[in-house]
Structures are given as C-alpha cells and as structure tokens.
Tab-separated table of C-alpha atoms in Angstrom:
chain	number	residue	atom	x	y	z
A	1	MET	CA	-65.814	-15.885	-11.218
A	2	ALA	CA	-65.696	-12.812	-13.410
A	3	ARG	CA	-65.822	-10.599	-10.298
A	4	ILE	CA	-62.851	-12.408	-8.707
A	5	LEU	CA	-60.839	-12.032	-11.922
A	6	LEU	CA	-61.638	-8.318	-12.017
A	7	ILE	CA	-60.542	-7.862	-8.406
A	8	CYS	CA	-57.257	-9.678	-9.103
A	9	ARG	CA	-56.568	-7.446	-12.076
A	10	CYS	CA	-57.256	-4.356	-9.997
A	11	LEU	CA	-54.890	-5.552	-7.277
A	12	VAL	CA	-52.117	-6.242	-9.790
A	13	PHE	CA	-52.674	-2.781	-11.274
A	14	LEU	CA	-52.436	-1.162	-7.830
A	15	VAL	CA	-49.236	-3.060	-7.041
A	16	PHE	CA	-47.594	-1.885	-10.279
A	17	LEU	CA	-48.853	1.623	-9.607
A	18	VAL	CA	-47.166	1.665	-6.197
A	19	LEU	CA	-43.909	0.238	-7.542
A	20	THR	CA	-43.670	2.764	-10.345
A	21	THR	CA	-44.099	5.884	-8.242
A	22	GLY	CA	-41.380	8.523	-7.993
A	23	CYS	CA	-38.160	8.130	-5.960
A	24	TRP	CA	-39.343	9.530	-2.671
A	25	ASP	CA	-35.917	9.075	-1.030
A	26	ARG	CA	-33.769	10.328	-3.921
A	27	VAL	CA	-30.787	12.576	-3.255
A	28	GLU	CA	-29.613	14.865	-6.029
A	29	MET	CA	-25.884	15.082	-6.824
A	30	ASP	CA	-26.020	18.807	-6.134
A	31	ASP	CA	-27.021	17.992	-2.563
A	32	LEU	CA	-24.004	15.730	-1.855
A	33	ALA	CA	-20.509	16.590	-0.633
A	34	LEU	CA	-18.450	13.906	-2.392
A	35	ILE	CA	-15.575	12.866	-0.127
A	36	ILE	CA	-12.557	11.830	-2.214
A	37	ALA	CA	-10.135	11.342	0.697
A	38	SER	CA	-10.116	11.584	4.472
A	39	GLY	CA	-7.365	11.929	7.061
A	40	LEU	CA	-7.014	11.210	10.772
A	41	ASP	CA	-4.713	13.052	13.186
A	42	LEU	CA	-4.156	13.047	16.953
A	43	MET	CA	-4.105	16.476	18.599
A	44	ASP	CA	-2.027	17.482	21.616
A	45	ASP	CA	-5.133	17.500	23.827
A	46	GLY	CA	-5.914	13.897	22.878
A	47	LYS	CA	-8.768	14.739	20.531
A	48	LEU	CA	-9.165	13.357	17.034
A	49	GLU	CA	-8.932	15.706	14.056
A	50	LEU	CA	-10.795	14.527	10.972
A	51	THR	CA	-9.887	16.090	7.621
A	52	LEU	CA	-11.963	15.696	4.449
A	53	GLN	CA	-10.990	16.434	0.872
A	54	ILE	CA	-14.184	17.252	-1.032
A	55	ALA	CA	-14.491	17.366	-4.820
A	56	LEU	CA	-16.107	20.396	-6.430
A	57	PRO	CA	-17.702	19.333	-9.736
A	58	THR	CA	-17.762	22.953	-10.976
A	59	GLY	CA	-13.977	23.041	-10.793
A	60	ILE	CA	-13.465	19.904	-12.876
A	61	PRO	CA	-13.181	20.540	-16.647
A	62	SER	CA	-15.323	18.618	-19.100
A	63	ALA	CA	-14.002	16.511	-21.963
A	64	VAL	CA	-13.972	19.524	-24.312
A	65	GLN	CA	-12.327	21.892	-21.844
A	66	THR	CA	-8.698	22.242	-20.882
A	67	GLY	CA	-7.550	23.124	-17.408
A	68	GLY	CA	-9.749	24.031	-14.494
A	69	GLY	CA	-10.805	27.436	-15.771
A	70	GLY	CA	-9.286	29.013	-12.685
A	71	LYS	CA	-11.829	27.345	-10.419
A	72	LYS	CA	-10.960	25.281	-7.389
A	73	SER	CA	-11.382	21.547	-7.867
A	74	VAL	CA	-11.401	20.614	-4.157
A	75	ILE	CA	-11.853	22.050	-0.713
A	76	VAL	CA	-10.237	20.643	2.436
A	77	ILE	CA	-11.949	21.073	5.797
A	78	SER	CA	-11.128	19.783	9.281
A	79	ALA	CA	-12.820	19.451	12.666
A	80	LYS	CA	-11.897	18.073	16.086
A	81	GLY	CA	-13.851	15.728	18.318
A	82	ASN	CA	-13.567	13.124	21.032
A	83	ASN	CA	-14.214	10.461	18.391
A	84	SER	CA	-14.702	10.245	14.636
A	85	SER	CA	-18.493	10.496	14.753
A	86	GLU	CA	-18.345	13.693	16.821
A	87	ALA	CA	-15.804	15.248	14.457
A	88	LEU	CA	-17.898	14.156	11.483
A	89	GLY	CA	-20.970	15.810	13.002
A	90	GLN	CA	-19.102	19.087	13.371
A	91	LEU	CA	-17.958	18.892	9.762
A	92	GLN	CA	-21.512	18.318	8.588
A	93	GLN	CA	-22.576	21.502	10.379
A	94	GLN	CA	-20.106	23.441	8.231
A	95	LEU	CA	-21.466	22.089	4.953
A	96	SER	CA	-24.605	22.887	2.987
A	97	ARG	CA	-24.438	19.440	1.396
A	98	THR	CA	-24.716	15.948	2.868
A	99	ILE	CA	-21.391	14.196	3.428
A	100	ASP	CA	-21.091	11.101	1.229
A	101	PHE	CA	-18.208	8.591	1.521
A	102	GLY	CA	-19.259	6.521	-1.481
A	103	HIS	CA	-16.422	7.941	-3.610
A	104	ARG	CA	-13.645	7.958	-0.987
A	105	GLY	CA	-10.580	6.313	-2.485
A	106	VAL	CA	-7.862	7.215	0.052
A	107	ILE	CA	-7.551	7.188	3.847
A	108	VAL	CA	-4.486	8.928	5.304
A	109	ILE	CA	-3.415	8.131	8.868
A	110	GLY	CA	-1.268	10.735	10.607
A	111	GLU	CA	2.001	9.451	12.093
A	112	LYS	CA	1.242	10.652	15.623
A	113	TYR	CA	-2.176	9.031	15.581
A	114	ALA	CA	-0.799	5.784	14.136
A	115	ARG	CA	1.775	5.517	16.936
A	116	LYS	CA	-0.941	5.905	19.554
A	117	GLY	CA	-3.136	3.158	18.062
A	118	LEU	CA	-6.136	2.967	15.758
A	119	ASN	CA	-8.781	1.444	18.032
A	120	GLN	CA	-10.816	4.644	18.007
A	121	VAL	CA	-11.486	4.697	14.270
A	122	LEU	CA	-11.435	1.054	13.201
A	123	ASP	CA	-15.094	0.716	14.076
A	124	THR	CA	-15.928	3.649	11.817
A	125	PHE	CA	-14.158	2.005	8.875
A	126	THR	CA	-16.367	-1.064	9.137
A	127	ARG	CA	-19.674	0.220	10.516
A	128	LEU	CA	-20.649	2.966	8.067
A	129	PRO	CA	-22.523	1.302	5.177
A	130	GLU	CA	-21.199	3.786	2.608
A	131	SER	CA	-17.532	3.112	3.499
A	132	ARG	CA	-15.685	1.423	0.640
A	133	TYR	CA	-13.496	-1.551	1.474
A	134	ASN	CA	-11.371	-0.935	-1.625
A	135	SER	CA	-10.127	2.459	-0.430
A	136	TYR	CA	-6.337	2.667	-0.165
A	137	VAL	CA	-4.719	3.240	3.225
A	138	VAL	CA	-1.470	5.216	3.558
A	139	THR	CA	0.409	6.450	6.624
A	140	ALA	CA	1.900	9.946	6.825
A	141	TYR	CA	5.683	9.986	7.314
A	142	GLU	CA	7.031	12.903	9.382
A	143	SER	CA	3.795	14.710	8.644
A	144	THR	CA	0.106	14.891	9.461
A	145	ALA	CA	-2.813	13.651	7.406
A	146	LYS	CA	-4.113	17.215	7.235
A	147	GLU	CA	-0.852	18.427	5.694
A	148	ILE	CA	-0.888	15.603	3.134
A	149	LEU	CA	-4.455	16.372	2.023
A	150	ASN	CA	-3.609	20.065	1.648
A	151	THR	CA	-0.595	19.329	-0.556
A	152	PRO	CA	-1.078	19.934	-4.314
A	153	TYR	CA	-0.286	17.431	-7.041
A	154	GLN	CA	0.674	18.675	-10.502
A	155	LEU	CA	-0.736	15.889	-12.695
A	156	GLU	CA	-4.247	15.723	-11.231
A	157	LEU	CA	-6.830	18.407	-10.471
A	158	ILE	CA	-7.802	16.466	-7.343
A	159	PRO	CA	-4.632	15.582	-5.368
A	160	SER	CA	-6.016	12.435	-3.735
A	161	ILE	CA	-6.753	10.992	-7.165
A	162	GLY	CA	-2.990	11.168	-7.689
A	163	ILE	CA	-2.479	9.066	-4.547
A	164	ASN	CA	-5.148	6.638	-5.720
A	165	LYS	CA	-3.569	6.202	-9.153
A	166	ILE	CA	-0.067	5.771	-7.731
A	167	GLN	CA	-1.349	2.970	-5.536
A	168	ALA	CA	-3.457	1.401	-8.281
A	169	ASN	CA	-0.672	1.135	-10.881
A	170	ASN	CA	1.152	-1.636	-8.938
A	171	LEU	CA	4.432	0.315	-9.080
A	172	ASN	CA	4.247	0.995	-5.357
A	173	PHE	CA	2.970	-0.946	-2.342
A	174	PRO	CA	-0.843	-0.812	-2.497
A	175	VAL	CA	-2.830	-1.750	0.616
A	176	LYS	CA	-6.612	-1.493	0.726
A	177	ILE	CA	-8.698	-1.066	3.853
A	178	ASP	CA	-10.005	-4.647	3.773
A	179	GLU	CA	-6.438	-6.004	3.503
A	180	PHE	CA	-5.333	-3.769	6.362
A	181	LEU	CA	-8.207	-4.899	8.586
A	182	ASN	CA	-7.663	-8.568	7.693
A	183	ALA	CA	-4.007	-8.330	8.714
A	184	LEU	CA	-4.977	-6.498	11.885
A	185	SER	CA	-7.396	-9.256	12.892
A	186	SER	CA	-4.999	-12.052	11.902
A	187	GLU	CA	-2.965	-13.875	14.525
A	188	GLY	CA	-0.216	-14.691	12.045
A	189	LYS	CA	0.345	-11.402	10.220
A	190	SER	CA	0.825	-7.731	11.092
A	191	PRO	CA	-0.502	-4.753	9.085
A	192	VAL	CA	1.684	-2.680	6.777
A	193	THR	CA	0.886	0.282	4.511
A	194	ALA	CA	2.731	2.558	2.128
A	195	ALA	CA	4.082	5.750	3.729
A	196	ILE	CA	3.537	9.181	2.176
A	197	ARG	CA	5.506	12.371	2.824
A	198	VAL	CA	5.657	15.974	1.614
A	199	ILE	CA	8.677	17.045	-0.442
A	200	ASN	CA	9.904	20.450	-1.660
A	201	LYS	CA	8.067	22.217	1.142
A	202	GLY	CA	7.557	25.941	0.741
A	203	THR	CA	8.352	25.948	-2.998
A	204	ASP	CA	6.312	26.146	-6.188
A	205	ILE	CA	6.890	22.440	-6.790
A	206	GLU	CA	5.712	21.224	-3.385
A	207	THR	CA	4.081	17.801	-3.684
A	208	PHE	CA	3.913	14.390	-2.006
A	209	LEU	CA	5.950	11.223	-2.495
A	210	ILE	CA	5.218	7.589	-1.585
A	211	ASP	CA	8.589	5.872	-1.158
A	212	ARG	CA	8.506	4.095	2.217
A	213	ALA	CA	6.510	1.497	4.122
A	214	ALA	CA	4.815	1.918	7.509
A	215	VAL	CA	5.050	-1.185	9.708
A	216	TYR	CA	2.479	-1.822	12.436
A	217	ARG	CA	2.673	-4.043	15.483
A	218	GLY	CA	-0.916	-4.802	16.296
A	219	ASN	CA	-2.838	-1.570	15.773
A	220	LYS	CA	0.131	0.700	16.559
A	221	LEU	CA	2.779	2.034	14.201
A	222	ALA	CA	6.144	0.401	14.956
A	223	GLY	CA	8.289	2.290	12.452
A	224	PHE	CA	9.106	3.014	8.817
A	225	LEU	CA	11.133	1.075	6.249
A	226	ALA	CA	13.490	2.736	3.756
A	227	PRO	CA	12.806	2.851	-0.023
A	228	ASP	CA	15.049	-0.184	-0.711
A	229	ASP	CA	13.061	-2.208	1.808
A	230	LEU	CA	9.821	-1.093	0.156
A	231	ASN	CA	11.042	-2.714	-3.069
A	232	LEU	CA	11.682	-5.965	-1.220
A	233	LEU	CA	8.142	-5.887	0.167
A	234	ARG	CA	6.837	-5.364	-3.367
A	235	TRP	CA	8.849	-8.413	-4.438
A	236	TRP	CA	7.312	-10.379	-1.580
A	237	ILE	CA	3.753	-9.674	-2.750
A	238	GLY	CA	4.581	-10.081	-6.447
A	239	LYS	CA	4.341	-6.403	-7.477
A	240	THR	CA	7.691	-6.260	-9.318
A	241	GLN	CA	6.675	-4.386	-12.460
A	242	HIS	CA	9.541	-2.064	-13.552
A	243	MET	CA	11.526	-2.936	-10.403
A	244	ARG	CA	15.219	-2.148	-10.872
A	245	PHE	CA	18.484	-2.849	-9.048
A	246	THR	CA	22.011	-1.509	-9.485
A	247	VAL	CA	25.129	-3.436	-8.450
A	248	GLN	CA	28.742	-2.285	-8.110
A	249	ILE	CA	30.574	-4.856	-10.207
A	250	GLU	CA	33.934	-3.060	-10.565
A	251	PRO	CA	35.775	-0.299	-8.675
A	252	GLU	CA	34.934	3.207	-9.861
A	253	ASP	CA	37.591	4.975	-11.928
A	254	GLU	CA	37.892	8.182	-13.951
A	255	GLN	CA	35.961	6.777	-16.917
A	256	TYR	CA	33.394	4.397	-15.447
A	257	LYS	CA	31.366	4.090	-12.255
A	258	GLY	CA	31.683	0.321	-12.445
A	259	THR	CA	27.940	-0.276	-12.071
A	260	ILE	CA	25.389	-2.349	-13.966
A	261	GLY	CA	21.626	-1.784	-13.730
A	262	VAL	CA	19.030	-4.502	-14.254
A	263	GLU	CA	15.236	-4.675	-14.415
A	264	MET	CA	12.948	-7.478	-13.271
A	265	LEU	CA	11.293	-9.608	-15.940
A	266	HIS	CA	9.744	-12.249	-13.681
A	267	SER	CA	10.170	-13.218	-10.054
A	268	GLY	CA	8.867	-15.346	-7.245
A	269	VAL	CA	9.192	-16.124	-3.556
A	270	LYS	CA	9.074	-19.590	-1.973
A	271	VAL	CA	8.552	-20.007	1.764
A	272	LYS	CA	9.151	-23.282	3.560
A	273	THR	CA	8.465	-23.670	7.284
A	274	PHE	CA	9.576	-26.358	9.709
A	275	VAL	CA	8.568	-27.095	13.268
A	276	LYS	CA	10.928	-29.190	15.394
A	277	TYR	CA	10.192	-29.778	19.042
A	278	GLU	CA	7.586	-26.990	18.908
A	279	THR	CA	10.235	-24.555	17.592
A	280	PRO	CA	9.503	-23.016	14.155
A	281	GLN	CA	12.156	-22.460	11.497
A	282	VAL	CA	11.746	-20.724	8.152
A	283	SER	CA	13.531	-20.920	4.806
A	284	ILE	CA	12.834	-18.233	2.161
A	285	THR	CA	14.020	-18.305	-1.454
A	286	PHE	CA	13.816	-15.244	-3.703
A	287	HIS	CA	14.354	-15.899	-7.418
A	288	ALA	CA	14.213	-13.538	-10.376
A	289	GLY	CA	14.963	-13.271	-14.074
A	290	VAL	CA	16.278	-9.852	-15.096
A	291	ARG	CA	17.509	-7.948	-18.115
A	292	ALA	CA	20.488	-5.591	-18.257
A	293	LEU	CA	19.459	-1.945	-18.676
A	294	ASP	CA	22.747	-0.059	-18.489
A	295	ASN	CA	26.394	-0.986	-18.249
A	296	ASP	CA	28.727	1.660	-16.818
A	297	SER	CA	31.685	-0.708	-16.537
A	298	LYS	CA	34.396	-2.220	-18.732
A	299	LEU	CA	32.799	-5.662	-18.671
A	300	ASP	CA	31.360	-7.313	-21.763
A	301	LEU	CA	28.115	-8.996	-20.683
A	302	SER	CA	28.100	-11.137	-23.830
A	303	LYS	CA	30.872	-13.162	-22.146
A	304	ILE	CA	29.462	-15.982	-20.050
A	305	ASP	CA	31.989	-15.467	-17.218
A	306	ASN	CA	31.009	-11.821	-16.824
A	307	MET	CA	27.324	-12.727	-16.868
A	308	LYS	CA	27.828	-15.327	-14.133
A	309	ARG	CA	29.791	-12.796	-12.088
A	310	LEU	CA	26.955	-10.266	-12.365
A	311	GLU	CA	24.408	-12.905	-11.293
A	312	ARG	CA	26.517	-13.825	-8.260
A	313	LEU	CA	27.102	-10.234	-7.118
A	314	LEU	CA	23.449	-9.325	-7.574
A	315	SER	CA	22.340	-12.353	-5.569
A	316	GLU	CA	24.798	-11.631	-2.762
A	317	GLU	CA	23.924	-7.922	-2.528
A	318	ILE	CA	20.153	-8.439	-2.507
A	319	GLN	CA	20.478	-11.318	-0.042
A	320	THR	CA	22.290	-8.957	2.329
A	321	LYS	CA	19.446	-6.433	1.959
A	322	VAL	CA	16.776	-9.075	2.605
A	323	GLU	CA	18.603	-10.243	5.722
A	324	GLY	CA	18.790	-6.605	6.874
A	325	LEU	CA	15.044	-6.221	6.337
A	326	LEU	CA	14.328	-9.337	8.400
A	327	GLU	CA	16.644	-8.041	11.127
A	328	GLN	CA	14.627	-4.831	11.316
A	329	LEU	CA	11.268	-6.592	11.335
A	330	GLN	CA	12.258	-9.210	13.902
A	331	LYS	CA	14.553	-7.386	16.296
A	332	ASN	CA	13.634	-3.706	16.013
A	333	MET	CA	9.936	-3.584	15.087
A	334	LYS	CA	8.967	-7.127	16.194
A	335	SER	CA	6.283	-7.199	13.535
A	336	ASP	CA	5.439	-10.091	11.208
A	337	VAL	CA	4.272	-8.093	8.181
A	338	LEU	CA	5.492	-10.900	5.890
A	339	GLY	CA	2.868	-13.250	7.252
A	340	ILE	CA	5.295	-15.998	8.279
A	341	GLY	CA	2.866	-16.991	11.027
A	342	GLU	CA	0.184	-17.581	8.387
A	343	GLU	CA	2.586	-19.840	6.462
A	344	ILE	CA	3.151	-21.906	9.605
A	345	HIS	CA	-0.600	-22.043	10.136
A	346	ILE	CA	-1.078	-23.440	6.611
A	347	GLU	CA	1.747	-25.992	6.711
A	348	HIS	CA	1.586	-26.981	10.381
A	349	PRO	CA	-1.970	-26.368	11.652
A	350	TYR	CA	-1.601	-28.500	14.775
A	351	ALA	CA	1.650	-26.827	15.863
A	352	TRP	CA	0.083	-23.424	15.136
A	353	LYS	CA	-2.605	-24.004	17.758
A	354	LYS	CA	0.116	-23.705	20.404
A	355	LEU	CA	2.197	-21.043	18.682
A	356	LYS	CA	-0.538	-18.537	17.802
A	357	LYS	CA	-1.215	-17.380	21.371
A	358	ASN	CA	2.285	-15.930	21.785
A	359	TRP	CA	3.295	-15.489	18.153
A	360	MET	CA	4.057	-11.779	18.527
A	361	ASP	CA	6.615	-12.669	21.202
A	362	THR	CA	7.892	-15.778	19.406
A	363	PHE	CA	8.419	-14.221	15.975
A	364	PRO	CA	11.519	-12.097	16.874
A	365	ASP	CA	13.465	-15.263	17.765
A	366	VAL	CA	12.397	-17.482	14.839
A	367	PRO	CA	15.455	-18.566	12.766
A	368	VAL	CA	15.006	-17.470	9.133
A	369	THR	CA	17.425	-18.460	6.364
A	370	VAL	CA	17.415	-16.547	3.065
A	371	ASP	CA	18.599	-17.505	-0.407
A	372	VAL	CA	18.491	-15.139	-3.403
A	373	ASP	CA	19.000	-16.325	-6.984
A	374	PHE	CA	19.252	-13.924	-9.963
A	375	LYS	CA	19.439	-15.071	-13.576
A	376	ILE	CA	20.347	-12.756	-16.485
A	377	LYS	CA	17.791	-13.464	-19.216
A	378	ARG	CA	18.538	-10.599	-21.590
A	379	THR	CA	21.542	-8.350	-22.159
A	380	GLY	CA	20.026	-6.014	-24.754
A	381	LYS	CA	20.568	-5.571	-28.492
A	382	THR	CA	24.137	-4.282	-28.190
A	383	GLN	CA	25.465	-7.432	-26.432
A	384	ALA	CA	28.940	-5.950	-25.845
A	385	PRO	CA	29.103	-2.455	-24.255
A	386	ALA	CA	28.789	0.464	-26.674
A	387	HIS	CA	32.249	1.738	-25.737
A	388	LYS	CA	33.934	-1.544	-26.770
A	389	LYS	CA	35.586	-1.399	-30.165
C-alpha cells in the first residue's frame, strides 16, 4: 500500500513538473510585426495588392516623453499576388519579424476592388484565427486603400488609430467586420460601410476624412451616399450623438441668414411592415427631440407659434431628405442597407419564405411611406434672440 502511494505521489510530481516547464512556443514582442491596419486594392492586371500599416514601438513615446523623438511610428509596405495569401507571403519575405494581425483595428477596401466584388478576400477575413471580428471596415472613396494608409493624421502618431477612434466614438457610422459579414450573408439586408477619402492633397495639412457611406449590393460596391445621407443612416441605427440640422425658416436679408440650427437630444425610428396579397408595404416614422443651438433669424423661439413653425419646417425638410435617400437606395443602388427585408422576416415569417428568394429584385418596387416628427424640447437660456430688445 505504501509503495502504491509513493508511486502516485511521484506521478503527480512528474505531471506538475511537465506543466510548469518553460514556454517552448513563446514568441517575443520584438519578433512580431504588429499590423495596425490593412488595405486591399485591385490592380490593372487583375492582381490583388495588399497593404499593411505596421507599428514601430521604438517610434512611440512613453508616458514621460513628448512627441515621437523624430522617429517613425509606422511603416507601410505593399505586395501584389493572385490572392491575399500569396500577397501576404511576399510581404512576410520582406520582413524580419512575423506578421501578426492580433492588433489590427482597421480594414480599408479600395474603391476599384470593392466595385469588382469581395469574394476573393472574404475567406481570409474569417479563416485566419488571429483576425479580429471587431476590426472596423471602411471603403476608400475616389482613392485606393494604399493611398489612405499612407496618409498622415495630425492627432495620432499612428494614422490608423485615428480612423479607429473616429469610428469608435459613435459620431460617425461605425461598421465592424462581423456586422459587415452578417449583412453580406443575410437575405434581408445589404452591407454598408463608412467611406474615407483624402483631403488637402499635396499640402502640409493633407489628411483623411470620413464623411460618406459606401453602399453594397451583395458583395459589390453599388455607390456612395452624401454626408447628409450619412447622418440619416446614423439616425437609423441610433447613433445620433451631437447630430445637428439647420433649417431655412425665413428668407435671407442683409442682416440675417434666416436659419435656425438644432441638435438632437433623443430620437428613434419605428418600422411597420404589411403584406397584402403577397405584396409588402412599409411605413417608417422618424421622431426626435431637439434643442435650438443658434438663431440667425428675426423669430423669437419663446413664442409658441414660432416654435411650432420651426418644428413643422424641420419635419418637412428632413422628410424630403429621407424620401430622397430611399429613392437612391431603391431605384439607383437597389440595395436594402436599411434591413427592411429583415423587418418583414420578423413580422411576417410565412410571407418572407416566398419573398426572400427574389428580395433583391423585389425591394426596388416596395412602397415605403415616411413620416418625420420633430419636437423642440429646449430653446436655450436666452429664450428670445440676443438681438431682440
């Protein structure tokens, strides 16, 4: 009995000894090329160009330092290949460190490549175990992904961190890779991303700006929406923080522009779908409570009649813009980025079984009615305009 107990103790000791050995498969940070952002472009010969933005830890200042000490904080390299894995292999041959995507926060898709279709790289997004599903996806507008990743950004040492923070602060239209792929695989919704472009080219203040939306039909880019439409998409998904509108409430004269600006306080969107004789119909209501920010008119917003007039004009103007957005999505781009098909699926699952097969062709002809309702909740401390005696 004593011998058996001794053997058991020895075995337990050996097991612990094996488990507490050194990390045989460890990889030191100095041996990794930390990818912060990547970009995809289509070349004229049909090949894929993969661009990587790599962080250089030696160029990043510590907490007690200021500035970058004159050192580079990133390098940007590119390589071509018949597919992403071939291009990635060529990039690895250029580097003394192992490529690591564990810190990638941004994926930029070049416009030309997006218009061709993304079948070639979608598998890479999902197959590599180190790929992060919370990386943001943006589409280059009138530019290439390579140009975007080579563009500086004044507020951050690493430019792609600027893109990441802009998307993360909910003041834009953030779309992550898992959301993009979910929309792509959905039968009732089309993908959409924010669109990024280069401004002030060739100057000392060259940088990038995210002020549009890229609309996809299936896995191909269908077109871009203007900045005003991007705000409406933000309203649709509930990202209305610091969203502002300006309405022309009076004719412009020598003293006043006749405009009043407001800012969102709270908002919401209600979607109601109907199916009659296998034909879908949709009713959408946008509602918002706003506060007055500036008054460049002769009107006194402390008067109830003037307040009601502002509410009516705001509602009418934004309703016209929403109807214009739907016209673009249905007739021009034929893309259901609003997910109206998913709403029908939820409310009418049996009717959806017949509609889903041809939803991409049905959506452009679906009747959609829009109603917009603004309410003035605050007019500011001054009540009457400052120029009123």
